[in-house]
């Protein structure tokens, strides 16, 4: 399995990215939810557990995932190409 995935620890931050206002707001919301888990749970709400990043090659999907992981102090797991 090690040849199928790569795991990275990132210190990248959202401020490192140049984003459109709408996309920045969406990523900020994901981070806000994750940073306030207890508050959500106390109100019978649940944070997002999955996130689908879509776009053409070079649009920043991997960077966005790396930045989210860095902001949340988590490791990022990426599937490597199978071909």
PDB file of N, CA and C in Angstrom:
ATOM      1  N   UNK A   1       0.802  -1.206   0.000  1.00  0.00           N
ATOM      2  CA  UNK A   1       0.000   0.000   0.000  1.00  0.00           C
ATOM      3  C   UNK A   1       0.842   1.266   0.000  1.00  0.00           C
ATOM      4  N   UNK A   2       2.034   1.182   0.544  1.00  0.00           N
ATOM      5  CA  UNK A   2       2.889   2.364   0.624  1.00  0.00           C
ATOM      6  C   UNK A   2       3.178   2.960  -0.751  1.00  0.00           C
ATOM      7  N   UNK A   3       3.158   2.139  -1.792  1.00  0.00           N
ATOM      8  CA  UNK A   3       3.431   2.651  -3.134  1.00  0.00           C
ATOM      9  C   UNK A   3       2.208   3.337  -3.752  1.00  0.00           C
ATOM     10  N   UNK A   4       1.050   3.226  -3.098  1.00  0.00           N
ATOM     11  CA  UNK A   4      -0.175   3.833  -3.627  1.00  0.00           C
ATOM     12  C   UNK A   4      -0.487   5.205  -3.034  1.00  0.00           C
ATOM     13  N   UNK A   5       0.099   5.498  -1.874  1.00  0.00           N
ATOM     14  CA  UNK A   5      -0.229   6.733  -1.171  1.00  0.00           C
ATOM     15  C   UNK A   5       1.026   7.460  -0.709  1.00  0.00           C
ATOM     16  N   UNK A   6       0.871   8.742  -0.500  1.00  0.00           N
ATOM     17  CA  UNK A   6       1.916   9.525   0.138  1.00  0.00           C
ATOM     18  C   UNK A   6       1.269  10.325   1.275  1.00  0.00           C
ATOM     19  N   UNK A   7       1.942  10.400   2.389  1.00  0.00           N
ATOM     20  CA  UNK A   7       1.448  11.135   3.547  1.00  0.00           C
ATOM     21  C   UNK A   7       2.402  12.291   3.805  1.00  0.00           C
ATOM     22  N   UNK A   8       1.833  13.481   3.954  1.00  0.00           N
ATOM     23  CA  UNK A   8       2.677  14.649   4.191  1.00  0.00           C
ATOM     24  C   UNK A   8       2.186  15.431   5.402  1.00  0.00           C
ATOM     25  N   UNK A   9       3.116  16.052   6.083  1.00  0.00           N
ATOM     26  CA  UNK A   9       2.821  16.993   7.167  1.00  0.00           C
ATOM     27  C   UNK A   9       3.127  18.363   6.590  1.00  0.00           C
ATOM     28  N   UNK A  10       2.210  19.288   6.693  1.00  0.00           N
ATOM     29  CA  UNK A  10       2.375  20.575   6.035  1.00  0.00           C
ATOM     30  C   UNK A  10       2.347  21.736   7.023  1.00  0.00           C
ATOM     31  N   UNK A  11       3.136  22.741   6.725  1.00  0.00           N
ATOM     32  CA  UNK A  11       3.043  23.979   7.494  1.00  0.00           C
ATOM     33  C   UNK A  11       2.470  25.095   6.613  1.00  0.00           C
ATOM     34  N   UNK A  12       1.882  24.703   5.475  1.00  0.00           N
ATOM     35  CA  UNK A  12       1.271  25.658   4.557  1.00  0.00           C
ATOM     36  C   UNK A  12       0.036  26.278   5.209  1.00  0.00           C
ATOM     37  N   UNK A  13      -0.217  27.521   4.884  1.00  0.00           N
ATOM     38  CA  UNK A  13      -1.343  28.248   5.461  1.00  0.00           C
ATOM     39  C   UNK A  13      -2.217  28.841   4.360  1.00  0.00           C
ATOM     40  N   UNK A  14      -3.443  29.124   4.700  1.00  0.00           N
ATOM     41  CA  UNK A  14      -4.394  29.683   3.747  1.00  0.00           C
ATOM     42  C   UNK A  14      -3.887  31.010   3.189  1.00  0.00           C
ATOM     43  N   UNK A  15      -3.178  31.753   4.003  1.00  0.00           N
ATOM     44  CA  UNK A  15      -2.637  33.039   3.539  1.00  0.00           C
ATOM     45  C   UNK A  15      -1.576  32.858   2.451  1.00  0.00           C
ATOM     46  N   UNK A  16      -1.086  31.625   2.258  1.00  0.00           N
ATOM     47  CA  UNK A  16      -0.112  31.339   1.205  1.00  0.00           C
ATOM     48  C   UNK A  16      -0.766  31.250  -0.167  1.00  0.00           C
ATOM     49  N   UNK A  17      -2.099  31.139  -0.192  1.00  0.00           N
ATOM     50  CA  UNK A  17      -2.817  30.942  -1.454  1.00  0.00           C
ATOM     51  C   UNK A  17      -3.443  32.247  -1.952  1.00  0.00           C
ATOM     52  N   UNK A  18      -3.491  32.372  -3.261  1.00  0.00           N
ATOM     53  CA  UNK A  18      -4.210  33.480  -3.892  1.00  0.00           C
ATOM     54  C   UNK A  18      -5.533  32.888  -4.364  1.00  0.00           C
ATOM     55  N   UNK A  19      -6.639  33.348  -3.762  1.00  0.00           N
ATOM     56  CA  UNK A  19      -7.939  32.747  -4.015  1.00  0.00           C
ATOM     57  C   UNK A  19      -8.987  33.789  -4.363  1.00  0.00           C
ATOM     58  N   UNK A  20      -9.989  33.353  -5.128  1.00  0.00           N
ATOM     59  CA  UNK A  20     -11.158  34.197  -5.343  1.00  0.00           C
ATOM     60  C   UNK A  20     -11.904  34.292  -4.020  1.00  0.00           C
ATOM     61  N   UNK A  21     -12.628  35.389  -3.836  1.00  0.00           N
ATOM     62  CA  UNK A  21     -13.343  35.644  -2.586  1.00  0.00           C
ATOM     63  C   UNK A  21     -14.261  34.485  -2.189  1.00  0.00           C
ATOM     64  N   UNK A  22     -15.021  33.971  -3.142  1.00  0.00           N
ATOM     65  CA  UNK A  22     -15.984  32.901  -2.876  1.00  0.00           C
ATOM     66  C   UNK A  22     -15.292  31.626  -2.402  1.00  0.00           C
ATOM     67  N   UNK A  23     -14.217  31.257  -3.067  1.00  0.00           N
ATOM     68  CA  UNK A  23     -13.486  30.052  -2.689  1.00  0.00           C
ATOM     69  C   UNK A  23     -12.829  30.214  -1.322  1.00  0.00           C
ATOM     70  N   UNK A  24     -12.285  31.380  -1.067  1.00  0.00           N
ATOM     71  CA  UNK A  24     -11.683  31.654   0.239  1.00  0.00           C
ATOM     72  C   UNK A  24     -12.732  31.512   1.347  1.00  0.00           C
ATOM     73  N   UNK A  25     -13.924  32.026   1.109  1.00  0.00           N
ATOM     74  CA  UNK A  25     -15.006  31.942   2.094  1.00  0.00           C
ATOM     75  C   UNK A  25     -15.392  30.487   2.355  1.00  0.00           C
ATOM     76  N   UNK A  26     -15.420  29.673   1.320  1.00  0.00           N
ATOM     77  CA  UNK A  26     -15.765  28.248   1.489  1.00  0.00           C
ATOM     78  C   UNK A  26     -14.716  27.522   2.322  1.00  0.00           C
ATOM     79  N   UNK A  27     -13.452  27.788   2.034  1.00  0.00           N
ATOM     80  CA  UNK A  27     -12.382  27.141   2.800  1.00  0.00           C
ATOM     81  C   UNK A  27     -12.361  27.644   4.242  1.00  0.00           C
ATOM     82  N   UNK A  28     -12.617  28.927   4.431  1.00  0.00           N
ATOM     83  CA  UNK A  28     -12.702  29.485   5.788  1.00  0.00           C
ATOM     84  C   UNK A  28     -13.813  28.800   6.577  1.00  0.00           C
ATOM     85  N   UNK A  29     -14.930  28.533   5.922  1.00  0.00           N
ATOM     86  CA  UNK A  29     -16.054  27.875   6.610  1.00  0.00           C
ATOM     87  C   UNK A  29     -15.689  26.461   7.038  1.00  0.00           C
ATOM     88  N   UNK A  30     -15.010  25.722   6.178  1.00  0.00           N
ATOM     89  CA  UNK A  30     -14.564  24.372   6.532  1.00  0.00           C
ATOM     90  C   UNK A  30     -13.650  24.441   7.757  1.00  0.00           C
ATOM     91  N   UNK A  31     -12.711  25.368   7.742  1.00  0.00           N
ATOM     92  CA  UNK A  31     -11.796  25.516   8.878  1.00  0.00           C
ATOM     93  C   UNK A  31     -12.538  25.920  10.151  1.00  0.00           C
ATOM     94  N   UNK A  32     -13.490  26.823  10.018  1.00  0.00           N
ATOM     95  CA  UNK A  32     -14.266  27.260  11.182  1.00  0.00           C
ATOM     96  C   UNK A  32     -15.022  26.085  11.812  1.00  0.00           C
ATOM     97  N   UNK A  33     -15.654  25.278  10.962  1.00  0.00           N
ATOM     98  CA  UNK A  33     -16.370  24.100  11.465  1.00  0.00           C
ATOM     99  C   UNK A  33     -15.436  23.166  12.224  1.00  0.00           C
ATOM    100  N   UNK A  34     -14.279  22.909  11.660  1.00  0.00           N
ATOM    101  CA  UNK A  34     -13.343  21.973  12.275  1.00  0.00           C
ATOM    102  C   UNK A  34     -12.757  22.525  13.573  1.00  0.00           C
ATOM    103  N   UNK A  35     -12.631  23.817  13.645  1.00  0.00           N
ATOM    104  CA  UNK A  35     -12.052  24.433  14.843  1.00  0.00           C
ATOM    105  C   UNK A  35     -13.067  24.588  15.980  1.00  0.00           C
ATOM    106  N   UNK A  36     -14.337  24.423  15.663  1.00  0.00           N
ATOM    107  CA  UNK A  36     -15.387  24.565  16.677  1.00  0.00           C
ATOM    108  C   UNK A  36     -16.225  23.298  16.789  1.00  0.00           C
ATOM    109  N   UNK A  37     -15.565  22.160  16.790  1.00  0.00           N
ATOM    110  CA  UNK A  37     -16.267  20.871  16.843  1.00  0.00           C
ATOM    111  C   UNK A  37     -17.173  20.766  18.063  1.00  0.00           C
ATOM    112  N   UNK A  38     -16.666  21.133  19.210  1.00  0.00           N
ATOM    113  CA  UNK A  38     -17.429  20.974  20.457  1.00  0.00           C
ATOM    114  C   UNK A  38     -18.683  21.840  20.451  1.00  0.00           C
ATOM    115  N   UNK A  39     -18.545  23.049  19.962  1.00  0.00           N
ATOM    116  CA  UNK A  39     -19.696  23.957  19.898  1.00  0.00           C
ATOM    117  C   UNK A  39     -20.781  23.378  18.982  1.00  0.00           C
ATOM    118  N   UNK A  40     -20.370  22.824  17.862  1.00  0.00           N
ATOM    119  CA  UNK A  40     -21.331  22.203  16.946  1.00  0.00           C
ATOM    120  C   UNK A  40     -22.020  21.024  17.610  1.00  0.00           C
ATOM    121  N   UNK A  41     -21.229  20.160  18.215  1.00  0.00           N
ATOM    122  CA  UNK A  41     -21.798  18.974  18.859  1.00  0.00           C
ATOM    123  C   UNK A  41     -22.747  19.338  19.985  1.00  0.00           C
ATOM    124  N   UNK A  42     -22.436  20.379  20.729  1.00  0.00           N
ATOM    125  CA  UNK A  42     -23.314  20.827  21.812  1.00  0.00           C
ATOM    126  C   UNK A  42     -24.668  21.310  21.303  1.00  0.00           C
ATOM    127  N   UNK A  43     -24.730  21.639  20.025  1.00  0.00           N
ATOM    128  CA  UNK A  43     -25.974  22.090  19.408  1.00  0.00           C
ATOM    129  C   UNK A  43     -26.539  21.051  18.440  1.00  0.00           C
ATOM    130  N   UNK A  44     -26.129  19.795  18.647  1.00  0.00           N
ATOM    131  CA  UNK A  44     -26.610  18.662  17.827  1.00  0.00           C
ATOM    132  C   UNK A  44     -26.309  18.837  16.340  1.00  0.00           C
ATOM    133  N   UNK A  45     -25.202  19.470  16.040  1.00  0.00           N
ATOM    134  CA  UNK A  45     -24.759  19.646  14.656  1.00  0.00           C
ATOM    135  C   UNK A  45     -23.465  18.874  14.454  1.00  0.00           C
ATOM    136  N   UNK A  46     -23.149  18.596  13.206  1.00  0.00           N
ATOM    137  CA  UNK A  46     -21.948  17.835  12.890  1.00  0.00           C
ATOM    138  C   UNK A  46     -21.126  18.573  11.838  1.00  0.00           C
ATOM    139  N   UNK A  47     -19.823  18.618  12.010  1.00  0.00           N
ATOM    140  CA  UNK A  47     -18.972  19.260  10.994  1.00  0.00           C
ATOM    141  C   UNK A  47     -18.850  18.352   9.767  1.00  0.00           C
ATOM    142  N   UNK A  48     -18.404  18.919   8.693  1.00  0.00           N
ATOM    143  CA  UNK A  48     -18.155  18.120   7.481  1.00  0.00           C
ATOM    144  C   UNK A  48     -17.095  17.077   7.778  1.00  0.00           C
ATOM    145  N   UNK A  49     -17.307  15.895   7.270  1.00  0.00           N
ATOM    146  CA  UNK A  49     -16.320  14.832   7.449  1.00  0.00           C
ATOM    147  C   UNK A  49     -15.626  14.503   6.133  1.00  0.00           C
ATOM    148  N   UNK A  50     -16.205  14.980   5.041  1.00  0.00           N
ATOM    149  CA  UNK A  50     -15.645  14.704   3.720  1.00  0.00           C
ATOM    150  C   UNK A  50     -15.676  15.983   2.906  1.00  0.00           C
ATOM    151  N   UNK A  51     -14.730  16.072   2.004  1.00  0.00           N
ATOM    152  CA  UNK A  51     -14.644  17.248   1.149  1.00  0.00           C
ATOM    153  C   UNK A  51     -14.176  16.788  -0.219  1.00  0.00           C
ATOM    154  N   UNK A  52     -14.914  17.133  -1.250  1.00  0.00           N
ATOM    155  CA  UNK A  52     -14.548  16.769  -2.612  1.00  0.00           C
ATOM    156  C   UNK A  52     -14.026  18.011  -3.315  1.00  0.00           C
ATOM    157  N   UNK A  53     -12.777  17.964  -3.717  1.00  0.00           N
ATOM    158  CA  UNK A  53     -12.170  19.067  -4.454  1.00  0.00           C
ATOM    159  C   UNK A  53     -12.168  18.694  -5.924  1.00  0.00           C
ATOM    160  N   UNK A  54     -12.800  19.514  -6.742  1.00  0.00           N
ATOM    161  CA  UNK A  54     -12.910  19.228  -8.172  1.00  0.00           C
ATOM    162  C   UNK A  54     -12.302  20.363  -8.985  1.00  0.00           C
ATOM    163  N   UNK A  55     -11.768  20.012 -10.124  1.00  0.00           N
ATOM    164  CA  UNK A  55     -11.235  21.023 -11.020  1.00  0.00           C
ATOM    165  C   UNK A  55     -10.221  20.407 -11.955  1.00  0.00           C
ATOM    166  N   UNK A  56      -9.860  21.139 -12.976  1.00  0.00           N
ATOM    167  CA  UNK A  56      -8.870  20.631 -13.927  1.00  0.00           C
ATOM    168  C   UNK A  56      -7.483  20.564 -13.296  1.00  0.00           C
ATOM    169  N   UNK A  57      -6.600  19.858 -13.973  1.00  0.00           N
ATOM    170  CA  UNK A  57      -5.214  19.773 -13.508  1.00  0.00           C
ATOM    171  C   UNK A  57      -4.643  21.174 -13.357  1.00  0.00           C
ATOM    172  N   UNK A  58      -3.923  21.358 -12.257  1.00  0.00           N
ATOM    173  CA  UNK A  58      -3.274  22.645 -12.047  1.00  0.00           C
ATOM    174  C   UNK A  58      -4.155  23.713 -11.423  1.00  0.00           C
ATOM    175  N   UNK A  59      -5.366  23.339 -11.005  1.00  0.00           N
ATOM    176  CA  UNK A  59      -6.275  24.349 -10.448  1.00  0.00           C
ATOM    177  C   UNK A  59      -6.100  24.563  -8.947  1.00  0.00           C
ATOM    178  N   UNK A  60      -5.245  23.760  -8.294  1.00  0.00           N
ATOM    179  CA  UNK A  60      -4.957  23.991  -6.889  1.00  0.00           C
ATOM    180  C   UNK A  60      -5.612  23.032  -5.910  1.00  0.00           C
ATOM    181  N   UNK A  61      -6.137  21.923  -6.404  1.00  0.00           N
ATOM    182  CA  UNK A  61      -6.798  20.953  -5.515  1.00  0.00           C
ATOM    183  C   UNK A  61      -5.840  20.394  -4.475  1.00  0.00           C
ATOM    184  N   UNK A  62      -4.677  19.962  -4.904  1.00  0.00           N
ATOM    185  CA  UNK A  62      -3.698  19.391  -3.981  1.00  0.00           C
ATOM    186  C   UNK A  62      -3.193  20.450  -3.012  1.00  0.00           C
ATOM    187  N   UNK A  63      -2.965  21.644  -3.512  1.00  0.00           N
ATOM    188  CA  UNK A  63      -2.506  22.719  -2.630  1.00  0.00           C
ATOM    189  C   UNK A  63      -3.577  23.059  -1.593  1.00  0.00           C
ATOM    190  N   UNK A  64      -4.841  23.108  -2.018  1.00  0.00           N
ATOM    191  CA  UNK A  64      -5.924  23.403  -1.077  1.00  0.00           C
ATOM    192  C   UNK A  64      -5.992  22.332   0.010  1.00  0.00           C
ATOM    193  N   UNK A  65      -5.873  21.068  -0.374  1.00  0.00           N
ATOM    194  CA  UNK A  65      -5.903  19.976   0.610  1.00  0.00           C
ATOM    195  C   UNK A  65      -4.707  20.079   1.559  1.00  0.00           C
ATOM    196  N   UNK A  66      -3.552  20.401   1.024  1.00  0.00           N
ATOM    197  CA  UNK A  66      -2.347  20.546   1.835  1.00  0.00           C
ATOM    198  C   UNK A  66      -2.487  21.708   2.818  1.00  0.00           C
ATOM    199  N   UNK A  67      -3.049  22.807   2.346  1.00  0.00           N
ATOM    200  CA  UNK A  67      -3.248  23.976   3.206  1.00  0.00           C
ATOM    201  C   UNK A  67      -4.269  23.682   4.307  1.00  0.00           C
ATOM    202  N   UNK A  68      -5.372  23.026   3.965  1.00  0.00           N
ATOM    203  CA  UNK A  68      -6.367  22.670   4.988  1.00  0.00           C
ATOM    204  C   UNK A  68      -5.741  21.777   6.054  1.00  0.00           C
ATOM    205  N   UNK A  69      -4.965  20.802   5.616  1.00  0.00           N
ATOM    206  CA  UNK A  69      -4.285  19.926   6.575  1.00  0.00           C
ATOM    207  C   UNK A  69      -3.312  20.725   7.436  1.00  0.00           C
ATOM    208  N   UNK A  70      -2.571  21.621   6.831  1.00  0.00           N
ATOM    209  CA  UNK A  70      -1.630  22.447   7.584  1.00  0.00           C
ATOM    210  C   UNK A  70      -2.324  23.338   8.597  1.00  0.00           C
ATOM    211  N   UNK A  71      -3.413  23.961   8.193  1.00  0.00           N
ATOM    212  CA  UNK A  71      -4.167  24.836   9.090  1.00  0.00           C
ATOM    213  C   UNK A  71      -4.724  24.067  10.292  1.00  0.00           C
ATOM    214  N   UNK A  72      -5.097  22.803  10.048  1.00  0.00           N
ATOM    215  CA  UNK A  72      -5.706  21.988  11.107  1.00  0.00           C
ATOM    216  C   UNK A  72      -4.687  21.105  11.827  1.00  0.00           C
ATOM    217  N   UNK A  73      -3.423  21.250  11.469  1.00  0.00           N
ATOM    218  CA  UNK A  73      -2.335  20.463  12.074  1.00  0.00           C
ATOM    219  C   UNK A  73      -2.582  18.963  11.916  1.00  0.00           C
ATOM    220  N   UNK A  74      -2.972  18.584  10.695  1.00  0.00           N
ATOM    221  CA  UNK A  74      -3.215  17.183  10.350  1.00  0.00           C
ATOM    222  C   UNK A  74      -2.272  16.757   9.238  1.00  0.00           C
ATOM    223  N   UNK A  75      -2.135  15.464   9.063  1.00  0.00           N
ATOM    224  CA  UNK A  75      -1.388  14.939   7.923  1.00  0.00           C
ATOM    225  C   UNK A  75      -2.319  14.899   6.714  1.00  0.00           C
ATOM    226  N   UNK A  76      -1.755  15.047   5.554  1.00  0.00           N
ATOM    227  CA  UNK A  76      -2.517  14.929   4.308  1.00  0.00           C
ATOM    228  C   UNK A  76      -2.140  13.613   3.640  1.00  0.00           C
ATOM    229  N   UNK A  77      -3.141  12.871   3.192  1.00  0.00           N
ATOM    230  CA  UNK A  77      -2.943  11.591   2.522  1.00  0.00           C
ATOM    231  C   UNK A  77      -3.349  11.765   1.068  1.00  0.00           C
ATOM    232  N   UNK A  78      -2.441  11.466   0.150  1.00  0.00           N
ATOM    233  CA  UNK A  78      -2.716  11.621  -1.274  1.00  0.00           C
ATOM    234  C   UNK A  78      -2.508  10.292  -1.990  1.00  0.00           C
ATOM    235  N   UNK A  79      -3.454   9.956  -2.858  1.00  0.00           N
ATOM    236  CA  UNK A  79      -3.321   8.768  -3.698  1.00  0.00           C
ATOM    237  C   UNK A  79      -2.398   9.112  -4.868  1.00  0.00           C
ATOM    238  N   UNK A  80      -1.477   8.202  -5.143  1.00  0.00           N
ATOM    239  CA  UNK A  80      -0.567   8.402  -6.259  1.00  0.00           C
ATOM    240  C   UNK A  80      -1.189   7.837  -7.523  1.00  0.00           C
ATOM    241  N   UNK A  81      -0.710   8.282  -8.659  1.00  0.00           N
ATOM    242  CA  UNK A  81      -1.230   7.765  -9.938  1.00  0.00           C
ATOM    243  C   UNK A  81      -1.016   6.268 -10.020  1.00  0.00           C
ATOM    244  N   UNK A  82      -2.008   5.596 -10.555  1.00  0.00           N
ATOM    245  CA  UNK A  82      -1.922   4.145 -10.701  1.00  0.00           C
ATOM    246  C   UNK A  82      -1.348   3.744 -12.054  1.00  0.00           C
ATOM    247  N   UNK A  83      -1.163   4.703 -12.959  1.00  0.00           N
ATOM    248  CA  UNK A  83      -0.650   4.369 -14.286  1.00  0.00           C
ATOM    249  C   UNK A  83       0.710   4.932 -14.540  1.00  0.00           C
TER     250      UNK A  83
END
